[in-house]
Short mmCIF file of C-alpha atoms and ligand atoms in Angstrom, two decimals:
data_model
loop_
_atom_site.label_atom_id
_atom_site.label_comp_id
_atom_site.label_asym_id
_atom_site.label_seq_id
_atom_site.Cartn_x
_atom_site.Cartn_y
_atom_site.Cartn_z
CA UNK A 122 -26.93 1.10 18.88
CA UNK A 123 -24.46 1.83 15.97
CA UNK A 124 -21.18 -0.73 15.82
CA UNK A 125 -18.63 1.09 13.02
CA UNK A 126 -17.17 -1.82 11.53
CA UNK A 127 -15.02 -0.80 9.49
CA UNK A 128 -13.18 2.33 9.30
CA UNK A 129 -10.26 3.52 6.56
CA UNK A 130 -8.39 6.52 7.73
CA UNK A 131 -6.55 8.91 5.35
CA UNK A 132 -5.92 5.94 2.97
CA UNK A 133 -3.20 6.92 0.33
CA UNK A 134 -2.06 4.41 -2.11
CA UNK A 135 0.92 5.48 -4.76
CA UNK A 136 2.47 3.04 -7.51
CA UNK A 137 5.98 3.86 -8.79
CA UNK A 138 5.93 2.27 -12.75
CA UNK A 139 9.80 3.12 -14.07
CA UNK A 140 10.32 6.71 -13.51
CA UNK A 141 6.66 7.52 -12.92
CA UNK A 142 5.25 7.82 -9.53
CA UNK A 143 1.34 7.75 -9.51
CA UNK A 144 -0.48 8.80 -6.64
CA UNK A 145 -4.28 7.01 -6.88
CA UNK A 146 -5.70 7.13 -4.05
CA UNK A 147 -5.13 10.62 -2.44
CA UNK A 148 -6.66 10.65 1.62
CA UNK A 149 -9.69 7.92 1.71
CA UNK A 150 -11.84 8.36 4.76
CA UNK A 151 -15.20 6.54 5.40
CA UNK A 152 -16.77 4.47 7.69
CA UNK A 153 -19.04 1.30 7.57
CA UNK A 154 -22.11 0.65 10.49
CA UNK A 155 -22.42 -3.11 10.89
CA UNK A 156 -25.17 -4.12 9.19
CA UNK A 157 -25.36 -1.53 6.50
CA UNK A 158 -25.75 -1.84 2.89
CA UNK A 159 -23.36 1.18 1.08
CA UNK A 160 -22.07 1.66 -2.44
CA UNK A 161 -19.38 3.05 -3.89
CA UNK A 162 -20.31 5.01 -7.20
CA UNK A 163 -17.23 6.34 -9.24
CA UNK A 164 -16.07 6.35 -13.50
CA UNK A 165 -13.56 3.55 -14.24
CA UNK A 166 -10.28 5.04 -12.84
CA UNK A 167 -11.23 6.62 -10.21
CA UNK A 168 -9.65 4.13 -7.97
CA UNK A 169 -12.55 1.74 -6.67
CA UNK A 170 -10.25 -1.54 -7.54
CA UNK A 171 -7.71 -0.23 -5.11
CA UNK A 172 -9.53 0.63 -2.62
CA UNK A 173 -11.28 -2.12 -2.05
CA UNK A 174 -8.16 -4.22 -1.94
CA UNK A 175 -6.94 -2.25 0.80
CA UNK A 176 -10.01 -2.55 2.45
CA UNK A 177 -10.19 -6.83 2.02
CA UNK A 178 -6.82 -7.11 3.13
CA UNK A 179 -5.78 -7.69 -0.28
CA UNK A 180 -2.98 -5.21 -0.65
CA UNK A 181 -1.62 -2.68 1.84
CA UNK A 182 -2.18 1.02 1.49
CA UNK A 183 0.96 3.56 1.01
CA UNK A 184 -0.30 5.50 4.03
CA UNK A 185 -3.47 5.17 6.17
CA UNK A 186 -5.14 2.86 8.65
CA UNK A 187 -7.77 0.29 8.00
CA UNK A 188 -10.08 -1.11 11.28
CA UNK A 189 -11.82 -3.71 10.61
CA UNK A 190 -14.28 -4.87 13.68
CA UNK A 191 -11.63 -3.10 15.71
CA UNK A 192 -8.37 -4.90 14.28
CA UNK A 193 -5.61 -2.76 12.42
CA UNK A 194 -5.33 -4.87 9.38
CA UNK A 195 -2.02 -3.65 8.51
CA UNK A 196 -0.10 -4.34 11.61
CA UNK A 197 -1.18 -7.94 11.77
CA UNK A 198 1.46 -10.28 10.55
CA UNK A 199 0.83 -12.20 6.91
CA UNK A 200 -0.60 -15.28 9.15
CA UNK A 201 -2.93 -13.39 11.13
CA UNK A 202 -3.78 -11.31 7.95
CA UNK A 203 -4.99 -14.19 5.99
CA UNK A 204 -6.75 -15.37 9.03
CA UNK A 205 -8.87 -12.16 8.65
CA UNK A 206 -9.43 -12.32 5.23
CA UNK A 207 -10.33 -16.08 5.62
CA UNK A 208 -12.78 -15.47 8.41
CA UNK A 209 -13.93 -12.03 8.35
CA UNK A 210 -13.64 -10.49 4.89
CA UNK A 211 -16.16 -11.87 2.11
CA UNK A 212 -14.56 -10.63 -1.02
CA UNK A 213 -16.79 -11.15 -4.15
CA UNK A 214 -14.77 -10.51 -7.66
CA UNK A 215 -15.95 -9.55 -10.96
CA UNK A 216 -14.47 -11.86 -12.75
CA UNK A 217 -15.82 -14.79 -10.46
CA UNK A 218 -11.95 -15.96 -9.83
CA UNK A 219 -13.85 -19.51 -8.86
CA UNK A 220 -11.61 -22.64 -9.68
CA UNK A 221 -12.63 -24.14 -12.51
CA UNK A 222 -12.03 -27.82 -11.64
CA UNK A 223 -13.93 -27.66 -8.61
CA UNK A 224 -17.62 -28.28 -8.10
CA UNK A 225 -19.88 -25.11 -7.03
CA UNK A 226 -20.49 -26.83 -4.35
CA UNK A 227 -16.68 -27.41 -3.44
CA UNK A 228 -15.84 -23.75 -4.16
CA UNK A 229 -17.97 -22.95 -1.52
CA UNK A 230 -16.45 -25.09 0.84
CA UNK A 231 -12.78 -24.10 -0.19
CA UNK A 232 -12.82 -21.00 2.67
CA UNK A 233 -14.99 -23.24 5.35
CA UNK A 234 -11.97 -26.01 4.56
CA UNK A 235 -9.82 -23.86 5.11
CA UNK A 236 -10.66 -22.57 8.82
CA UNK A 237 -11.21 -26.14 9.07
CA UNK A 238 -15.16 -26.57 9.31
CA UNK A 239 -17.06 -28.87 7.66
CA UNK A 240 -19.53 -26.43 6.37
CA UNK A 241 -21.51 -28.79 4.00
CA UNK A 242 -24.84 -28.40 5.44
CA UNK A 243 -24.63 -24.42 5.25
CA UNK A 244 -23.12 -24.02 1.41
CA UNK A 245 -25.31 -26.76 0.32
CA UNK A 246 -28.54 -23.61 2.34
CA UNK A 247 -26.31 -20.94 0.86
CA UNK A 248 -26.63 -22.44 -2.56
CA UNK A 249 -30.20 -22.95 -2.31
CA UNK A 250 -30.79 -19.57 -1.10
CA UNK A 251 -29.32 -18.21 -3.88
CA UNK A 252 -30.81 -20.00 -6.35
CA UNK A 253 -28.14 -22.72 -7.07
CA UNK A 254 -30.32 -25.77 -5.48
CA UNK A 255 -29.77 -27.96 -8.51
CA UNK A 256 -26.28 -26.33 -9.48
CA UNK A 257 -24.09 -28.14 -6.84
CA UNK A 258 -22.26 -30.62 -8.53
CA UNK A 259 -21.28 -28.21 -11.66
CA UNK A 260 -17.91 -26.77 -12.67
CA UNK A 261 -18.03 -23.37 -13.21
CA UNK A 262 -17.30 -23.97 -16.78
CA UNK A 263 -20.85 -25.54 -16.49
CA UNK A 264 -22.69 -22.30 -15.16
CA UNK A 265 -24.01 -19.15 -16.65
CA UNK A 266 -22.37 -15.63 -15.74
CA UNK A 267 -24.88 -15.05 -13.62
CA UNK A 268 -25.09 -18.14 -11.60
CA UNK A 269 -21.17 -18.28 -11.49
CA UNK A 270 -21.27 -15.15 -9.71
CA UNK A 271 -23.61 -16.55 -7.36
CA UNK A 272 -21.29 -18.88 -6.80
CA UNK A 273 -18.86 -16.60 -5.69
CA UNK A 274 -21.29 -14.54 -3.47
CA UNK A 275 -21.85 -18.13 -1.70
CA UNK A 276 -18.07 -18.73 -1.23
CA UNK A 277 -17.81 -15.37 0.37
CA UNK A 278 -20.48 -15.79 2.84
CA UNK A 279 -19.82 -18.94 3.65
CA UNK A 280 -17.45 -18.02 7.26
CA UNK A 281 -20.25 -15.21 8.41
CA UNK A 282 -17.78 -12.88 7.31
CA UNK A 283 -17.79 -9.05 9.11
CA UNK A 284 -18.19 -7.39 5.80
CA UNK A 285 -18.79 -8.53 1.98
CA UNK A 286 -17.02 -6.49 -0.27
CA UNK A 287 -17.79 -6.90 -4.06
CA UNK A 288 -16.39 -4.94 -7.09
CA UNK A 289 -18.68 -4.74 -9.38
CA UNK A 290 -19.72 -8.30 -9.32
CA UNK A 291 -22.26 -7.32 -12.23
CA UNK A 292 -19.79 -5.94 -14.37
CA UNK A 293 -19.93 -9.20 -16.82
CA UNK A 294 -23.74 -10.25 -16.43
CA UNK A 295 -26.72 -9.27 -18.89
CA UNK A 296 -28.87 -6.30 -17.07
CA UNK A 297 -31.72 -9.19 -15.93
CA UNK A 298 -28.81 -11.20 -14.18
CA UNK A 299 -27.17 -8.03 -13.16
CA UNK A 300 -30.36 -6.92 -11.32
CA UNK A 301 -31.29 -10.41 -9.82
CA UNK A 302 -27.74 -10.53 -8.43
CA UNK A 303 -27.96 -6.91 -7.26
CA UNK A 304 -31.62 -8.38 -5.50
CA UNK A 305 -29.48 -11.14 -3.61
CA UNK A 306 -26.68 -8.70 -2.00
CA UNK A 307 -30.06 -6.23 -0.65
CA UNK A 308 -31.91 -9.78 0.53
CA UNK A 309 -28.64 -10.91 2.12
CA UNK A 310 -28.59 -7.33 3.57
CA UNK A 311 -31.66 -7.51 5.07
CA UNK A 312 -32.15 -11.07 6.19
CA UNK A 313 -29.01 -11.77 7.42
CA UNK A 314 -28.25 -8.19 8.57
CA UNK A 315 -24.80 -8.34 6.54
CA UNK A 316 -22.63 -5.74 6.47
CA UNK A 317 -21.52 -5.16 2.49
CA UNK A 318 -19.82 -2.88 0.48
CA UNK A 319 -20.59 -2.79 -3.31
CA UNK A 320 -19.29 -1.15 -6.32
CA UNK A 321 -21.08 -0.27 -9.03
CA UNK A 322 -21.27 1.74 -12.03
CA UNK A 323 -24.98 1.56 -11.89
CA UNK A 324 -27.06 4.55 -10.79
CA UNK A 325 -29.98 2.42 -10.50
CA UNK A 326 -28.60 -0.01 -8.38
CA UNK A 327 -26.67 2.03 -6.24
CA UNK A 328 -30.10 4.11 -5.22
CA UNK A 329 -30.98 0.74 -3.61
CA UNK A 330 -28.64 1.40 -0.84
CA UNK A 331 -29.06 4.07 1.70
CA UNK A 332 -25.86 5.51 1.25
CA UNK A 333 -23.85 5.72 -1.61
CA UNK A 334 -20.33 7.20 -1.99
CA UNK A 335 -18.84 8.88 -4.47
CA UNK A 336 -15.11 8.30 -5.74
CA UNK A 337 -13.67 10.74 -8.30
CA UNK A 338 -9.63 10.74 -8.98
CA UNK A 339 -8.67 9.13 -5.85
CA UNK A 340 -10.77 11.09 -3.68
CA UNK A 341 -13.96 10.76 -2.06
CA UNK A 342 -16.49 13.84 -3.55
N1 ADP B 420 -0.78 -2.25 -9.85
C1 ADP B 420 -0.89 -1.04 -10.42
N2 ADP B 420 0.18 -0.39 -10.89
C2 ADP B 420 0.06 0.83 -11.45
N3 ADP B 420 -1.09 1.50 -11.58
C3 ADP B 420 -2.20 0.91 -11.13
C4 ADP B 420 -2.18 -0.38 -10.52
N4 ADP B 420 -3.43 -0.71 -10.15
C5 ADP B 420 -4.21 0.34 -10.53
N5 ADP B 420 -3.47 1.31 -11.11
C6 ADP B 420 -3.99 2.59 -11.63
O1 ADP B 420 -4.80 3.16 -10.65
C7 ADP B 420 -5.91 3.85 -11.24
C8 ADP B 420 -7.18 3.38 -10.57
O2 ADP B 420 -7.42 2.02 -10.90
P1 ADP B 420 -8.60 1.18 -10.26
O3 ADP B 420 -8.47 1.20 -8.78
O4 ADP B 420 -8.61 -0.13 -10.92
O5 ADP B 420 -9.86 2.06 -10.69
P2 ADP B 420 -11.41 1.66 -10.80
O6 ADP B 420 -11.60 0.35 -10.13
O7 ADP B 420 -12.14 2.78 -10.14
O8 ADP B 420 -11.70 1.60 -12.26
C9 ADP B 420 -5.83 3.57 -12.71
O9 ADP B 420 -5.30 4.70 -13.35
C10 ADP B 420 -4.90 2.40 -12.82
O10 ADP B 420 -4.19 2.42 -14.02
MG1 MG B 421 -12.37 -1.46 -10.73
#
């Protein structure tokens, strides 16, 4: 039985910069089954960033509606917001954003801390899973690219999260760490039945997914 868990309705998004008032996101529908792996395919500028901000609960659209498992994230107060992204969202970035006097292992743990588990067990399985077994004591400043950015997938699995969003988390790795990252978000697809949403500039990567969609000037094409 399908489960839509996530659905953005007629998502507009508009920045005013001194006189000038640009529109970049211009009517954004789509919908996400639980469980499904989908990419989002688009140039640079066509408004991926932005949209998947709105979708993580990162920043609020202009106009529209975003559901995620059922909740309207934008008419949840700041509290219960943050509560969603803590628990629910997985949000992996492409520039890592891990804190760099923290262990891997502790980075991890930040979002477990935070809804007040002791996760230890888990990251310490999460990190081994991804390929991080002997990585857990390093600083970030420590790690490769690559295993950075595992890192970060880690931290944003750690609270089973309803969806993993990542913007092009390959956009700073060589195309061998690129591709064995892009093999972890399928096997955490598949295995874990996680719901994730991935951008990429990639053709080749994006064909792993069943679906891909297509962003062009602030419109879905
Ligand atoms: N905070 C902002 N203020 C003004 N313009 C922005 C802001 N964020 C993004 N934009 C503009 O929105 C457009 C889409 O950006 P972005 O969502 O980052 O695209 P993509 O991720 O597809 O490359 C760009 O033209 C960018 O300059
Ligand atoms: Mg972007």
């Amino acid at each position: 039985m399908s489960e839509k868990i996530l659905i953005a309705k007629d998502i507009h998004k508009a920045f005013t910069l001194g006189v000038n008032h640009i529109e970049v996101l211009k009517g954004i529908n789509l919908e996400l089954e639980r469980g499904e792996l989908v990419t989002l395919l688009g140039p640079s500028g066509a408004g991926k960033s932005t949209l998947m901000n709105i979708l993580g609960g990162i920043s609020n659209p202009t106009i529209g509606t975003v559901y995620l498992n059922g909740s309207d994230l934008y008419k949840l107060n700041d509290s219960n917001l943050s509560l969603m992204r803590n628990r629910k969202i997985g949000f992996v970035f492409q520039f890592y954003n891990l804190l760099p006097d923290f262990t891997a292992l502790e980075n991890v743990l930040l979002p477990a801390m935070i809804a007040g588990k002791d996760e230890t067990e888990r990251a310490k399985e999460l990190l081994n899973e991804l390929g991080l077994g002997s990585r857990l004591q390093h600083r970030p400043g420590e790690l490769s690219g690559g295993e950075q950015q595992r890192v970060g997938m880690a931290r944003a699995l750690i609270n089973n999260p309803d969806i993993l969003l990542a913007d092009e988390p390959t956009g700073n790795l060589d195309t061998e760490n690129a591709r064995r990252l892009i093999d972890l978000f399928v096997r955490i697809n598949i295995t874990r039945k996680q719901t994730v949403l991935l951008v990429t500039h990639n053709m080749e990567f994006a064909r792993l997914s069943k679906r891909i969609i297509e962003m062009k000037d602030g419109k879905v094409v």
